[in-house]
N, CA, C and O atoms as a Tripos MOL2 file, in Angstrom:
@<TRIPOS>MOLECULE
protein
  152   151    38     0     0
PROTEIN
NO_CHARGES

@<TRIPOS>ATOM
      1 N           0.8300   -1.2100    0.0000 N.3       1 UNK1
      2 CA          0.0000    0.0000    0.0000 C.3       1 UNK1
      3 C           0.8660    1.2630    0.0000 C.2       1 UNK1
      4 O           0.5140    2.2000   -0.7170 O.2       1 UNK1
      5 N           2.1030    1.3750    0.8350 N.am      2 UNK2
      6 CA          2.8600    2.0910    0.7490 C.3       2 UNK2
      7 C           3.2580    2.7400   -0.5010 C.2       2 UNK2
      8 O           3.3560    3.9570   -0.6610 O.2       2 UNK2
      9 N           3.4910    1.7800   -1.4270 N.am      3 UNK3
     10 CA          4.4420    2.2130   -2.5310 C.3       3 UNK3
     11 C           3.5870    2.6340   -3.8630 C.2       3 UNK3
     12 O           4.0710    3.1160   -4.8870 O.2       3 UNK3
     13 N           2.3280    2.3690   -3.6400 N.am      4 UNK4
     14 CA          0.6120    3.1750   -4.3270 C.3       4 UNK4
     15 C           0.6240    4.1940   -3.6510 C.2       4 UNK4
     16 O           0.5420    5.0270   -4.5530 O.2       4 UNK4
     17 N           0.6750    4.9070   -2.4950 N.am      5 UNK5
     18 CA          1.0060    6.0400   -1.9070 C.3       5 UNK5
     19 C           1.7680    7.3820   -3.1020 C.2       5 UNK5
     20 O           1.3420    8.4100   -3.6280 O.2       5 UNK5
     21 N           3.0430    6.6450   -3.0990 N.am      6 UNK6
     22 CA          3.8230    7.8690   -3.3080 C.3       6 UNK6
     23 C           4.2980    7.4500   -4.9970 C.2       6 UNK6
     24 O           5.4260    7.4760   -5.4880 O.2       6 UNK6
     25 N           3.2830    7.1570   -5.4880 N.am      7 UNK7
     26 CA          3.5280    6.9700   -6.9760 C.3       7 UNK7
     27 C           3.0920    8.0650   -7.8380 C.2       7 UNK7
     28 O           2.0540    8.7000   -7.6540 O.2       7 UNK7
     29 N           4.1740    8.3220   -9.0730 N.am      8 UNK8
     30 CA          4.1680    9.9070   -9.4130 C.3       8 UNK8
     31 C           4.1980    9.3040  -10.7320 C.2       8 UNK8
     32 O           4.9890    8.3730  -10.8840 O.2       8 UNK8
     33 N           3.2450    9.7820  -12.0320 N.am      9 UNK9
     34 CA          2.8780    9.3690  -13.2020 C.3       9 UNK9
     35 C           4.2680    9.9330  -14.0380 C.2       9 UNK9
     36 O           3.9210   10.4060  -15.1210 O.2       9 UNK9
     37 N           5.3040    9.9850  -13.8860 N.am     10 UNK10
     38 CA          6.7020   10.9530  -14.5000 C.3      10 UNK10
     39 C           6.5920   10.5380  -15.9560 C.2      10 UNK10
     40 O           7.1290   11.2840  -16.7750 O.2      10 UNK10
     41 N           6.2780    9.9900  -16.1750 N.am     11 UNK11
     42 CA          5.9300    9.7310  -18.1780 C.3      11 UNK11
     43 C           4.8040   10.7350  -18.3540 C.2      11 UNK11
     44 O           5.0120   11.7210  -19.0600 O.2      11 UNK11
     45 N           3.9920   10.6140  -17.9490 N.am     12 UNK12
     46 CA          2.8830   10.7930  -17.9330 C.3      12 UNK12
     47 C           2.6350   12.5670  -18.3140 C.2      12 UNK12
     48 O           1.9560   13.1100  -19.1860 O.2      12 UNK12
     49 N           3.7110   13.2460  -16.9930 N.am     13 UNK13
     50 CA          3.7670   14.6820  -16.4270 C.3      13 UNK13
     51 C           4.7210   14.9170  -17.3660 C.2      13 UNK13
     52 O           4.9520   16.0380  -17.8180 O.2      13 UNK13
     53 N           5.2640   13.9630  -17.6720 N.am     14 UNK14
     54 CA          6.4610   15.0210  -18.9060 C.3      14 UNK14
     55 C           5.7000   14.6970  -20.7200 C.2      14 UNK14
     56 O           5.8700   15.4940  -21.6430 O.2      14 UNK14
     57 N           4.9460   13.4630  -20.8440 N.am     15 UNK15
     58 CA          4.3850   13.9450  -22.2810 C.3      15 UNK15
     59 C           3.5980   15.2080  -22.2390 C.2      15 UNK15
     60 O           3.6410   15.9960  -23.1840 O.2      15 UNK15
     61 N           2.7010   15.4820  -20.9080 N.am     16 UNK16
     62 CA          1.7770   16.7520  -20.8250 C.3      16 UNK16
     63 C           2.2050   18.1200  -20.9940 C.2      16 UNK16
     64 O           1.6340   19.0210  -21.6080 O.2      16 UNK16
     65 N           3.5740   18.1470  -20.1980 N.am     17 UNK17
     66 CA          4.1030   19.3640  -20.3490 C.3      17 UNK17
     67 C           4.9780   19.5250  -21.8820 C.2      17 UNK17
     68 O           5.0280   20.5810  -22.5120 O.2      17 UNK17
     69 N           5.5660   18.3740  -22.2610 N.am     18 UNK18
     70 CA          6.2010   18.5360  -23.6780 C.3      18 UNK18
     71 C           4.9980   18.3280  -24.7900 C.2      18 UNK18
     72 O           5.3620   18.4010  -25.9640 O.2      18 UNK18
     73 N           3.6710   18.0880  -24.5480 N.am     19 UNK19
     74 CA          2.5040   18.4810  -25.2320 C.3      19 UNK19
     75 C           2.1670   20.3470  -25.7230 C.2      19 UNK19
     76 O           2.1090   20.9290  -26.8060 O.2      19 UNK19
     77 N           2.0130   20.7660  -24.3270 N.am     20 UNK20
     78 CA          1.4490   21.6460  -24.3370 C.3      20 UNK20
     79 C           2.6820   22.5440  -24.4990 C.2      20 UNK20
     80 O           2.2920   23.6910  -24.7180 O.2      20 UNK20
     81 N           4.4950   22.4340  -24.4680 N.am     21 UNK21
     82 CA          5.3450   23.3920  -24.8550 C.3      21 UNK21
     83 C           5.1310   23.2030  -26.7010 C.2      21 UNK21
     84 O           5.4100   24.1390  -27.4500 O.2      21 UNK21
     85 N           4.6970   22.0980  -27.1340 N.am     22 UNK22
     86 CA          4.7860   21.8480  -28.5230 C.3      22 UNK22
     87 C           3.6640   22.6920  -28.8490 C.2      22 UNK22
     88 O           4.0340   23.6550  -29.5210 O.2      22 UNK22
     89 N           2.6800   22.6810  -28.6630 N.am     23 UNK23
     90 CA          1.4230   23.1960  -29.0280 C.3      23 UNK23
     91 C           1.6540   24.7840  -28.6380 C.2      23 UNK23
     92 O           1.2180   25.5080  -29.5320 O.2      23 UNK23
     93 N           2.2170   25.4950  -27.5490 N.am     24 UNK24
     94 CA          2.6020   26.4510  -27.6210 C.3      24 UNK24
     95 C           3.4480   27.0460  -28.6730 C.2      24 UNK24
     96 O           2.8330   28.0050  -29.1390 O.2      24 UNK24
     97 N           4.4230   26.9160  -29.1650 N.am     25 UNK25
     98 CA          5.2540   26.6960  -30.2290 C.3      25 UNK25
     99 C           4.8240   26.6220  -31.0810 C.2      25 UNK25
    100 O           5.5850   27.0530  -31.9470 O.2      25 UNK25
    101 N           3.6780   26.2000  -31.5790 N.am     26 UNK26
    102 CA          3.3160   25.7240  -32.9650 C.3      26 UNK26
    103 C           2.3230   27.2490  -33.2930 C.2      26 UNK26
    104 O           2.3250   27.8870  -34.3460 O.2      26 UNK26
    105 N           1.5330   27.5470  -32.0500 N.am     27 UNK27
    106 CA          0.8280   28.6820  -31.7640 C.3      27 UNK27
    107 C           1.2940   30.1050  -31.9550 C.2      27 UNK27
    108 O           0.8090   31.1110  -32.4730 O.2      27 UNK27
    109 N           2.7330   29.7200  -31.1690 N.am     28 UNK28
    110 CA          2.9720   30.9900  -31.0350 C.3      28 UNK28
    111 C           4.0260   31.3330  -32.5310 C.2      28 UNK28
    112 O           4.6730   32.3750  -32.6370 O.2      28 UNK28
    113 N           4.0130   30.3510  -33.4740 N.am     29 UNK29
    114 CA          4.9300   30.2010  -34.8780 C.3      29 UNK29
    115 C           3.5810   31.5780  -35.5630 C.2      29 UNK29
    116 O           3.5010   32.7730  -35.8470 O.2      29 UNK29
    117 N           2.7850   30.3480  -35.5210 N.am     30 UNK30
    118 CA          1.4790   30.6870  -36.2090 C.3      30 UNK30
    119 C           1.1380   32.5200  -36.1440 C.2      30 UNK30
    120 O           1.1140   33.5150  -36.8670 O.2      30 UNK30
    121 N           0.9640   32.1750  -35.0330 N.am     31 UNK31
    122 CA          0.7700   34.4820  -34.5140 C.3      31 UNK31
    123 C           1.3000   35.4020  -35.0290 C.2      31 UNK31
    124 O           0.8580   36.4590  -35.4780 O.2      31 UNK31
    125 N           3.0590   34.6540  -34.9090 N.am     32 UNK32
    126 CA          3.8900   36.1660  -35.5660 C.3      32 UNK32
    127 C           4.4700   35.7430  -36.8870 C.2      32 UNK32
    128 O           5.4800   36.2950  -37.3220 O.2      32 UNK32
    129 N           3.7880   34.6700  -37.6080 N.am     33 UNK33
    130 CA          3.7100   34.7910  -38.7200 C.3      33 UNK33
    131 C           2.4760   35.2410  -39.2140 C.2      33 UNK33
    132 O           2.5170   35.1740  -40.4430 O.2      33 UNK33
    133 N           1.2430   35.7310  -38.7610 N.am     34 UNK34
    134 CA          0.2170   36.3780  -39.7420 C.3      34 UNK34
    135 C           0.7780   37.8570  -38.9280 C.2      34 UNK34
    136 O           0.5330   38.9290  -39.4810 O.2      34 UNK34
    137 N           1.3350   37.8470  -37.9510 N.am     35 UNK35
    138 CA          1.4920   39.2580  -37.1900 C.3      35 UNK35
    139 C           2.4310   40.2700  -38.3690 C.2      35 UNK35
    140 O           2.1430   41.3070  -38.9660 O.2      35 UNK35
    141 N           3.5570   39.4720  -38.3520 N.am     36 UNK36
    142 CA          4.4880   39.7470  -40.0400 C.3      36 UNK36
    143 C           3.6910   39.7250  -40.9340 C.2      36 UNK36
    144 O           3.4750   40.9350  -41.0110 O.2      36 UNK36
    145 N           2.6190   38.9540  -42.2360 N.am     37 UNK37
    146 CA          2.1670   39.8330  -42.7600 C.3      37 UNK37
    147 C           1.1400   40.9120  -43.0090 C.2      37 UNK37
    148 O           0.7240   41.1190  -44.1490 O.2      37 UNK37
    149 N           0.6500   41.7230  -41.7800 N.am     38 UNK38
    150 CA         -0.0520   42.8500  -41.6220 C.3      38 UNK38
    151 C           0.7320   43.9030  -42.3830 C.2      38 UNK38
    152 O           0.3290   45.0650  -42.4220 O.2      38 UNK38
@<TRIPOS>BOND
     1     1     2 1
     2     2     3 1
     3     3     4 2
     4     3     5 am
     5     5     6 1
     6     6     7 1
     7     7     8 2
     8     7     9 am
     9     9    10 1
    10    10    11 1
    11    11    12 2
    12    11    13 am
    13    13    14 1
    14    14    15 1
    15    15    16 2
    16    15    17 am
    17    17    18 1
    18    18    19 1
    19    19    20 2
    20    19    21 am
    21    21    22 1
    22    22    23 1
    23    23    24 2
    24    23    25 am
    25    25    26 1
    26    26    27 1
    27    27    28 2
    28    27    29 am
    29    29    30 1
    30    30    31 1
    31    31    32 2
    32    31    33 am
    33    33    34 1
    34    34    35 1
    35    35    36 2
    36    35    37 am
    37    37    38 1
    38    38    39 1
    39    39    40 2
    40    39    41 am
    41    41    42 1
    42    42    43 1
    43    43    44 2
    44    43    45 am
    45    45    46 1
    46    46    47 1
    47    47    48 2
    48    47    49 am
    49    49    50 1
    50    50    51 1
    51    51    52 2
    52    51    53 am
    53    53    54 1
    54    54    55 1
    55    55    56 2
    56    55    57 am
    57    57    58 1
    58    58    59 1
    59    59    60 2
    60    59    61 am
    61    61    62 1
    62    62    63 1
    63    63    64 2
    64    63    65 am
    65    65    66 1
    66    66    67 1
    67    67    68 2
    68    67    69 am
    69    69    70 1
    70    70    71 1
    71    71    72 2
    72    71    73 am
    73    73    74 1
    74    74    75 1
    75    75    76 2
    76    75    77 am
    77    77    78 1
    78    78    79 1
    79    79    80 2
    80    79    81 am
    81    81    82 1
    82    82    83 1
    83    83    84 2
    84    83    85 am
    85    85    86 1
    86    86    87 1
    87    87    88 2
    88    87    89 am
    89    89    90 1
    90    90    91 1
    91    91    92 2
    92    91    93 am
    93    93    94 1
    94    94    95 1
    95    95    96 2
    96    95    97 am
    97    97    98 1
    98    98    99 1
    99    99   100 2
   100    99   101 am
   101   101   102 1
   102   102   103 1
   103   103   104 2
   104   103   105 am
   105   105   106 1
   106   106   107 1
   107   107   108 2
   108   107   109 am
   109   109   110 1
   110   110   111 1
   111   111   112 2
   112   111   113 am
   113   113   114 1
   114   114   115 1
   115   115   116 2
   116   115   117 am
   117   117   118 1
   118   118   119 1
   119   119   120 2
   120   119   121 am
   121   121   122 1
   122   122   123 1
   123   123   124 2
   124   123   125 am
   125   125   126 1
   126   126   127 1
   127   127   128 2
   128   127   129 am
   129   129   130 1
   130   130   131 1
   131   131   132 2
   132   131   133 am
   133   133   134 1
   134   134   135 1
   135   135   136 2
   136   135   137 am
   137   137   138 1
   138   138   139 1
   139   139   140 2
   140   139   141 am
   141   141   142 1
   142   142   143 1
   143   143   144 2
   144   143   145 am
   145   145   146 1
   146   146   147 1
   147   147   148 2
   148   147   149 am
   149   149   150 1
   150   150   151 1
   151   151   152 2
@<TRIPOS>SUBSTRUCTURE
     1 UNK1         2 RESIDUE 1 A UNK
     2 UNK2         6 RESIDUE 1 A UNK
     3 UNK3        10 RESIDUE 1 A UNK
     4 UNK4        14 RESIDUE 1 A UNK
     5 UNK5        18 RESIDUE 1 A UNK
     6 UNK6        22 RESIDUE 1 A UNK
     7 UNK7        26 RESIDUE 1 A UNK
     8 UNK8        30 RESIDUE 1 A UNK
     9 UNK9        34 RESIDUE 1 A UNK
    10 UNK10       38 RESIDUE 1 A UNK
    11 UNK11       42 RESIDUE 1 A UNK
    12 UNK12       46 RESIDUE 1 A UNK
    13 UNK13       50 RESIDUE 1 A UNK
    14 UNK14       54 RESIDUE 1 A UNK
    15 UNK15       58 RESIDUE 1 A UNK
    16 UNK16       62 RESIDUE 1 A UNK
    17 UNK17       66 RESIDUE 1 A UNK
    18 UNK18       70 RESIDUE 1 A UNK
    19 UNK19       74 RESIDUE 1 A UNK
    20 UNK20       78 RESIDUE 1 A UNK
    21 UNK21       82 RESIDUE 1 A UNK
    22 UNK22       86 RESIDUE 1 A UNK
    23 UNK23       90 RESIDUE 1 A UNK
    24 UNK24       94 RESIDUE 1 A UNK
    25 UNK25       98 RESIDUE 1 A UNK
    26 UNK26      102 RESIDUE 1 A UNK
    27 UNK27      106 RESIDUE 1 A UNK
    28 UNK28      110 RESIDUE 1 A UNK
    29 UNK29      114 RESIDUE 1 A UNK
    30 UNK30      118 RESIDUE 1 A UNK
    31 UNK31      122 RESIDUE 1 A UNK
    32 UNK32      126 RESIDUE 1 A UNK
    33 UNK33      130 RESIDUE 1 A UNK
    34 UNK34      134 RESIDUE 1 A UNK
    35 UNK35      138 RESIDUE 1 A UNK
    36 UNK36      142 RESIDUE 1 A UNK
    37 UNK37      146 RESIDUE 1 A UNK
    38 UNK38      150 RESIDUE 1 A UNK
């Protein structure tokens, strides 16, 4: 029971955050390229 306690999803927490830095990135490509052609 102990070791269900202190179990931490670390695959899990790092596809989410390297999800959402990718998707940021892809976003923020997107922006200041229509921002450039105004």
């Amino acid at each position: 029971m102990n070791e269900r306690e202190d179990f931490f999803p670390k695959g899990a927490v790092a596809f989410f955050v390297l999800m959402i830095a990718f998707y940021a990135f892809v976003w923020l490509s997107l922006y200041f390229t229509l921002l450039a052609r105004r």
